[in-house]
Tab-separated table of C-alpha atoms in Angstrom:
chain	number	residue	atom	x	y	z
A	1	UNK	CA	-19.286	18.924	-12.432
A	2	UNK	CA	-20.566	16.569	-15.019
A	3	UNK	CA	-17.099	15.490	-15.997
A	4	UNK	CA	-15.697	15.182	-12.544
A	5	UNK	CA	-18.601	12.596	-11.859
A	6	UNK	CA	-17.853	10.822	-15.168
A	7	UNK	CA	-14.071	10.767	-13.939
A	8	UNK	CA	-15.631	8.581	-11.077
A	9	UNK	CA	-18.480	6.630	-12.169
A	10	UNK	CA	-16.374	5.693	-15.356
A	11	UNK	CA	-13.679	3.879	-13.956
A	12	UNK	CA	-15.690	2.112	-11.254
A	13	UNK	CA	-18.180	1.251	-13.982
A	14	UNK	CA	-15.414	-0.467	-16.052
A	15	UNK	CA	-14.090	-2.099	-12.641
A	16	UNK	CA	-17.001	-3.738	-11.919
A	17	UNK	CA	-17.720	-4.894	-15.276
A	18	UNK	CA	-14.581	-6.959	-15.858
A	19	UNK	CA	-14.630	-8.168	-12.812
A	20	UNK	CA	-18.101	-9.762	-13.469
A	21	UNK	CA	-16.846	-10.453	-16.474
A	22	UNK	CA	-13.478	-12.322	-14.935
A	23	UNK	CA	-16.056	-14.165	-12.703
A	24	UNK	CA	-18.251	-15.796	-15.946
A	25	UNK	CA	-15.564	-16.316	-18.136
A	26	UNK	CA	-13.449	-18.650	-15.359
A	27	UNK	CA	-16.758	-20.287	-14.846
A	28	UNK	CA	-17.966	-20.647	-18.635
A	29	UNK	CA	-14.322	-22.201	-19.627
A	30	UNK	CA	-13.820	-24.267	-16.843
A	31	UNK	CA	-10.322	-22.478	-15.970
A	32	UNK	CA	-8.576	-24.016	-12.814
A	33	UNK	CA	-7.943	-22.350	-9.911
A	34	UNK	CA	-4.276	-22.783	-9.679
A	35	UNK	CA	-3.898	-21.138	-13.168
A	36	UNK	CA	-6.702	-18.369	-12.421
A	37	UNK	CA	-8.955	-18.116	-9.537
A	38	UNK	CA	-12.131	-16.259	-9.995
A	39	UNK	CA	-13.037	-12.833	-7.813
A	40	UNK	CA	-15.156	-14.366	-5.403
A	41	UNK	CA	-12.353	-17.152	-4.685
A	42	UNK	CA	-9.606	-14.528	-3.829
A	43	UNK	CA	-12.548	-12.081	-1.737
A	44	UNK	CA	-13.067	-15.471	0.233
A	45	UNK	CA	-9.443	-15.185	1.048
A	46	UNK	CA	-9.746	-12.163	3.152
A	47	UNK	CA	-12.103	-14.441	5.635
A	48	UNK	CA	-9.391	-17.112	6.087
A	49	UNK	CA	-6.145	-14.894	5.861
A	50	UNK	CA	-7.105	-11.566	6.061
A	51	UNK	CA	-5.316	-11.198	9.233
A	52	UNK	CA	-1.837	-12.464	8.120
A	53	UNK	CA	-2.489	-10.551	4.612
A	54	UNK	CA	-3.143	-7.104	6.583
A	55	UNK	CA	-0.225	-7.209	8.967
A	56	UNK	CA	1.993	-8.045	6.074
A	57	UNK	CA	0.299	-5.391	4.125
A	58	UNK	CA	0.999	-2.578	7.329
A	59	UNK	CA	4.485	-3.776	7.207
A	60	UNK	CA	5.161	-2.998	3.204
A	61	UNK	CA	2.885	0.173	3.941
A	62	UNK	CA	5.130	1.292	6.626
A	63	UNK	CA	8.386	0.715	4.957
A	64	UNK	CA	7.152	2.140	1.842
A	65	UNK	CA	6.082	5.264	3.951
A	66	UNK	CA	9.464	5.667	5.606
A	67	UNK	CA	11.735	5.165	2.471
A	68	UNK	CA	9.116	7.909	0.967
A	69	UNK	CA	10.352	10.313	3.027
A	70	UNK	CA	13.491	9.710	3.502
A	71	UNK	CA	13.300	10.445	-0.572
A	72	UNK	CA	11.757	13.499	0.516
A	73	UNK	CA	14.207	14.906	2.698
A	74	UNK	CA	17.309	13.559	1.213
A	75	UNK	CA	16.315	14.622	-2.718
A	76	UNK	CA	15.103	17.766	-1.344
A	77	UNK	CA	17.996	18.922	0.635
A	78	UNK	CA	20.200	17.489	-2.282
A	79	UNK	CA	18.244	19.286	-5.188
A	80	UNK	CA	18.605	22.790	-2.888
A	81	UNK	CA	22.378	22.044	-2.552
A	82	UNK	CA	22.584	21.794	-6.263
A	83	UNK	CA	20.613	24.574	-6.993
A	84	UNK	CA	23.222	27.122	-4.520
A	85	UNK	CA	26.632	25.710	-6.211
A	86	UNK	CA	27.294	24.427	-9.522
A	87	UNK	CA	29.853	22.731	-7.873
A	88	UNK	CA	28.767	20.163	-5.713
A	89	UNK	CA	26.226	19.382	-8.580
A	90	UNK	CA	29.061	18.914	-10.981
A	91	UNK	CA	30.930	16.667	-8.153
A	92	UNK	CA	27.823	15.024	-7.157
A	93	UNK	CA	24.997	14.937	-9.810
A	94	UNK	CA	26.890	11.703	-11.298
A	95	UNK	CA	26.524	9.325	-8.300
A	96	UNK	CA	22.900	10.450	-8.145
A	97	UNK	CA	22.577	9.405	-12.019
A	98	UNK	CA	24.176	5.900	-11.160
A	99	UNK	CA	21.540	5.286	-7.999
A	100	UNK	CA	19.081	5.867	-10.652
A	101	UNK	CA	20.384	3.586	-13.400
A	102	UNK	CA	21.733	0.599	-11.739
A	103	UNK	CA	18.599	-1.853	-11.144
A	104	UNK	CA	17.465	-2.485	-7.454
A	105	UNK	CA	17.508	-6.279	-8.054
A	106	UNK	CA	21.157	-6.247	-8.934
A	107	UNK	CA	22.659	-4.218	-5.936
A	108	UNK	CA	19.870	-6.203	-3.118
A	109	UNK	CA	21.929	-8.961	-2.493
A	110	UNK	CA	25.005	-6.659	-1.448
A	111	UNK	CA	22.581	-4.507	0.350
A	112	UNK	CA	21.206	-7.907	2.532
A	113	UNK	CA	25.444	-9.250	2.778
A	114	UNK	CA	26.178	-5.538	4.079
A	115	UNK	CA	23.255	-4.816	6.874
A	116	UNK	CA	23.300	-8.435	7.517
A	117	UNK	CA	20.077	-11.083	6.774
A	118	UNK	CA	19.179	-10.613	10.634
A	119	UNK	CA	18.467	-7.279	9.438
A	120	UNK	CA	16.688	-7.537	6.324
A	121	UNK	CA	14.261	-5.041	7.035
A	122	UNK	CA	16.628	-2.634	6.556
A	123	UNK	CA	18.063	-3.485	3.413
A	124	UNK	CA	14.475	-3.266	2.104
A	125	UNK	CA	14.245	0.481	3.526
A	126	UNK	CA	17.098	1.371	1.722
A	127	UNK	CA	16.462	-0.327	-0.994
A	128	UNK	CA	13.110	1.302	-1.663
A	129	UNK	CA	14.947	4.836	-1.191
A	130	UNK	CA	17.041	4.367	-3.657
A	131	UNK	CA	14.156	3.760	-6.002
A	132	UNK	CA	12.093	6.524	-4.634
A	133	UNK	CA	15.114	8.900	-4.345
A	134	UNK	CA	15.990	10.025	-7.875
A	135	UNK	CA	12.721	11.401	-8.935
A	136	UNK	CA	12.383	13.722	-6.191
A	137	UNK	CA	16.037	15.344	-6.476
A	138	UNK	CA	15.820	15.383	-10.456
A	139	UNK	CA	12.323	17.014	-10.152
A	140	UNK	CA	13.123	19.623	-7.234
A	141	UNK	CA	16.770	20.491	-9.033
A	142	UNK	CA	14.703	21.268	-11.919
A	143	UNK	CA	12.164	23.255	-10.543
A	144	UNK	CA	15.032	25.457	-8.551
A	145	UNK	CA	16.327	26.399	-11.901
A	146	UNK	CA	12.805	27.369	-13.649
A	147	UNK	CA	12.371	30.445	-11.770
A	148	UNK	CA	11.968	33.519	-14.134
A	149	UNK	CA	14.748	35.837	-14.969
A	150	UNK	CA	12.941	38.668	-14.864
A	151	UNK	CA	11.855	37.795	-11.023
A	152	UNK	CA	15.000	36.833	-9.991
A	153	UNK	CA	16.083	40.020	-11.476
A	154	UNK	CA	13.902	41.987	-9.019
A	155	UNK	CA	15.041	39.795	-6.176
A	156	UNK	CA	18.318	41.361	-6.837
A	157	UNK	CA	17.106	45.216	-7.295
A	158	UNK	CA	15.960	45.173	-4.170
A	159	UNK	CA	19.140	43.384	-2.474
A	160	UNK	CA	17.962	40.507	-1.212
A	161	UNK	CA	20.135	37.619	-0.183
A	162	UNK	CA	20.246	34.099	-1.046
A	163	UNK	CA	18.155	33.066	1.787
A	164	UNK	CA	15.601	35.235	0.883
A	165	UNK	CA	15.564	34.662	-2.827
A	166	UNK	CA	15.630	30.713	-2.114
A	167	UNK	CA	12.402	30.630	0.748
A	168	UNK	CA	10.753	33.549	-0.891
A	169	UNK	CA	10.970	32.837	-4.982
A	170	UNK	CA	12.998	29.707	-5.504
A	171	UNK	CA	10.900	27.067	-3.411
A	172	UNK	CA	7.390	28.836	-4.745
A	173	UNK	CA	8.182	28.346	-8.008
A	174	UNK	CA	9.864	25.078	-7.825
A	175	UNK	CA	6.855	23.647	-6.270
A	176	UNK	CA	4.608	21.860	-9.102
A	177	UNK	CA	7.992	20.265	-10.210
A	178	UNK	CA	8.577	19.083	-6.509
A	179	UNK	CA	5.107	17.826	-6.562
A	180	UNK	CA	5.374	16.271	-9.727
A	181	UNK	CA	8.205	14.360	-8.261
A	182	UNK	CA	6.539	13.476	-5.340
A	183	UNK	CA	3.859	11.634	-6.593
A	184	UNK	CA	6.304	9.951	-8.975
A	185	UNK	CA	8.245	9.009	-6.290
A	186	UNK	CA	4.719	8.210	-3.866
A	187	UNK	CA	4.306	4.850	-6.356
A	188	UNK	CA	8.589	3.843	-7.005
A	189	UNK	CA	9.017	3.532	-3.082
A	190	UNK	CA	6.093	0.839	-3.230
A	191	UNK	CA	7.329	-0.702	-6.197
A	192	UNK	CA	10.984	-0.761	-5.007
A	193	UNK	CA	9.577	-2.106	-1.160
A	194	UNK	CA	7.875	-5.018	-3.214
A	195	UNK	CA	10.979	-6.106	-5.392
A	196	UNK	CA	12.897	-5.751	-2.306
A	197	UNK	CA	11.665	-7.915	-0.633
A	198	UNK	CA	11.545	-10.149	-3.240
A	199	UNK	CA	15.075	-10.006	-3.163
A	200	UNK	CA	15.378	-10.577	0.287
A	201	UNK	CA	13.010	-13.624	-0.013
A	202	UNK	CA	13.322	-13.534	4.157
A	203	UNK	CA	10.653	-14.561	6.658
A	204	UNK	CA	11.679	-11.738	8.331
A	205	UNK	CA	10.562	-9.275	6.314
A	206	UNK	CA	7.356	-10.230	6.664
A	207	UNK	CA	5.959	-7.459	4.309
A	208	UNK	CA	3.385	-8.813	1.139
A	209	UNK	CA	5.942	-9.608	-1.136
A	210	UNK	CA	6.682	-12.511	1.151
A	211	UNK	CA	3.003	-13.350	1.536
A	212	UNK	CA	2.991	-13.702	-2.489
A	213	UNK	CA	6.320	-15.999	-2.409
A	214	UNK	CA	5.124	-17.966	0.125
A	215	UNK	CA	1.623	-18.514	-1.491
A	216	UNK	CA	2.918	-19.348	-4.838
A	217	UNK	CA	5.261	-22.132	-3.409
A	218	UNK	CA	2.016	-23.651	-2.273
A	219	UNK	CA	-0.164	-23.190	-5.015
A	220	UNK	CA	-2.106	-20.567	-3.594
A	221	UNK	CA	-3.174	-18.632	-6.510
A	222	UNK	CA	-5.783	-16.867	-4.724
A	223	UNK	CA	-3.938	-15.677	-2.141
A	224	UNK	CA	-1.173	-14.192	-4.172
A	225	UNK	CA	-4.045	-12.400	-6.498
A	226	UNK	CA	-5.711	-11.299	-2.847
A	227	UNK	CA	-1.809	-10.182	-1.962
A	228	UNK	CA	-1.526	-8.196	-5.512
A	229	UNK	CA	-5.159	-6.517	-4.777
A	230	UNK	CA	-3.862	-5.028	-1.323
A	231	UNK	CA	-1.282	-3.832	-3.182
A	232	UNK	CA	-2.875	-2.210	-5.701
A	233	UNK	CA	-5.196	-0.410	-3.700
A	234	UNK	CA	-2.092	0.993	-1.613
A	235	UNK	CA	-0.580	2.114	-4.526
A	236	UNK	CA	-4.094	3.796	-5.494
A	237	UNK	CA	-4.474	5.201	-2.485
A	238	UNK	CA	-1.334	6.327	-1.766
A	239	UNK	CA	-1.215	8.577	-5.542
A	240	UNK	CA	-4.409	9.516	-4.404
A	241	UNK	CA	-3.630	11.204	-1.287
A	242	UNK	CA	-0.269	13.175	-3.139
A	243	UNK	CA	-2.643	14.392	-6.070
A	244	UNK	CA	-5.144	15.881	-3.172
A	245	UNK	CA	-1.988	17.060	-1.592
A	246	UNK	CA	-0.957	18.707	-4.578
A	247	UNK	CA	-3.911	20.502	-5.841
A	248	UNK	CA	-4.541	21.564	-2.184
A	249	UNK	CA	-1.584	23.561	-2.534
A	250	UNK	CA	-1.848	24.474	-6.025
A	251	UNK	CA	-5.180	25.005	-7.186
A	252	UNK	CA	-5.377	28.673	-6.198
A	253	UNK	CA	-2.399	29.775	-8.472
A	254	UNK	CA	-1.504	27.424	-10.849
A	255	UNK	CA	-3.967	27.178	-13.809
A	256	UNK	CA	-3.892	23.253	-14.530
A	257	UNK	CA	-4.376	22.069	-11.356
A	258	UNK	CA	-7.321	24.732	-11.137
A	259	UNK	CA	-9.031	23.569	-14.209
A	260	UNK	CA	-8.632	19.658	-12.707
């Protein structure tokens, strides 16, 4: 108990010190507000923009959501096709690789030519799929192939089929991988809506990304930081919610999760 309240009080502890400490120091040395604004400056923001700064924020949220499970699905599915033939992971597993290698900024603008700038909201989903993608099938394919021998032995003793052995044995013990991947993938779907639409550097994407282009072309340091601090606590949150999702389902039989 101790330590999980140190886990806590540590962090927000340290938070709140360097932001008092970000407050004094802009004050003390007379630092401008274009170069760095101080805490109080970018909280005053929320009274003057908060409303455009939230809808943006719903919009990232929401396309980081939907490319997050579109990951999900898709790397799932995928990772349970490679894990029934060797040969549609053979014929597949490189295109996967080359999703994962090639950088998101590079491929955006053919995304935007391809769905069309009218549409930009849907290069960004995409976009942020790919990103969020790889993780997910590289975790679940290798969690399908961990399962014990000597289990999957038994499976077999007593006849049962691939469905069985798959729901029954393969997806149990592929599950802390799949996790694992999850949350990995929870935080790269943000990241890859935010460069996104960066790339798209569109109006109508409308997501925070935009808000931070928009406020930097006029100077408005404060704004961008309040843009990055919405961000950050959706990233936060968002691991948050997968970690509680994943020792919910773990904690009773899988001995790190229990002792977190």
């Amino acid at each position: 108990m101790l330590m999980r309240g140190l886990r806590i009080v540590l962090p927000i502890a340290l938070f709140l010190g360097l932001i008092r400490f970000w407050e004094w120091s802009v004050l003390y040395w007379d630092i401008k507000p274009f170069i760095l604004p101080p805490p109080s400056a970018i909280l005053a923001v929320f009274e003057t923009d908060g409303a455009s700064l939230l809808g943006s924020a719903w919009t990232t949220l929401g396309t980081t959501l939907a490319a997050f499970t579109l990951a999900v699905v898709s790397g799932t599915a995928l990772a349970a096709l490679f894990a029934s033939s060797r040969i549609a992971e053979a014929a597949l597993s490189p295109y996967a690789v080359i999703l994962q290698v090639t950088p998101i900024i590079a491929i955006a603008p053919l995304i935007i030519v391809w769905v069309g700038l009218d549409n930009a909201w849907l290069a960004v989903l995409i976009l942020a799929w790919i990103a969020a993608f790889f993780p997910v099938l590289a975790s679940a394919t290798a969690g399908l192939k961990a399962v014990d021998p000597n289990l999957r032995d038994l499976f077999r003793l007593y006849r049962a089929d691939f469905r069985q052995t798959f729901i029954r044995l393969m997806v149990p013990s592929s599950l802390p991988y799949l996790l694992a991947g999850i949350k990995t993938a929870g935080g790269l779907a943000l990241v890859g809506a935010v460069v996104a639409e960066f790339a798209a550097a569109s109006g109508n994407t409308n997501g925070l990304a935009w808000r931070i282009l928009e406020a930097g072309n006029r100077l408005q340091i404060a704004k961008m930081f309040a843009a990055l601090l919405l961000l950050a606590v959706m990233g936060v949150a968002l691991y948050a919610i997968l970690s509680f999702v994943e020792w919910l389902l773990l904690h009773r039989w899988h001995g790190d999760r229990r002792r977190g």
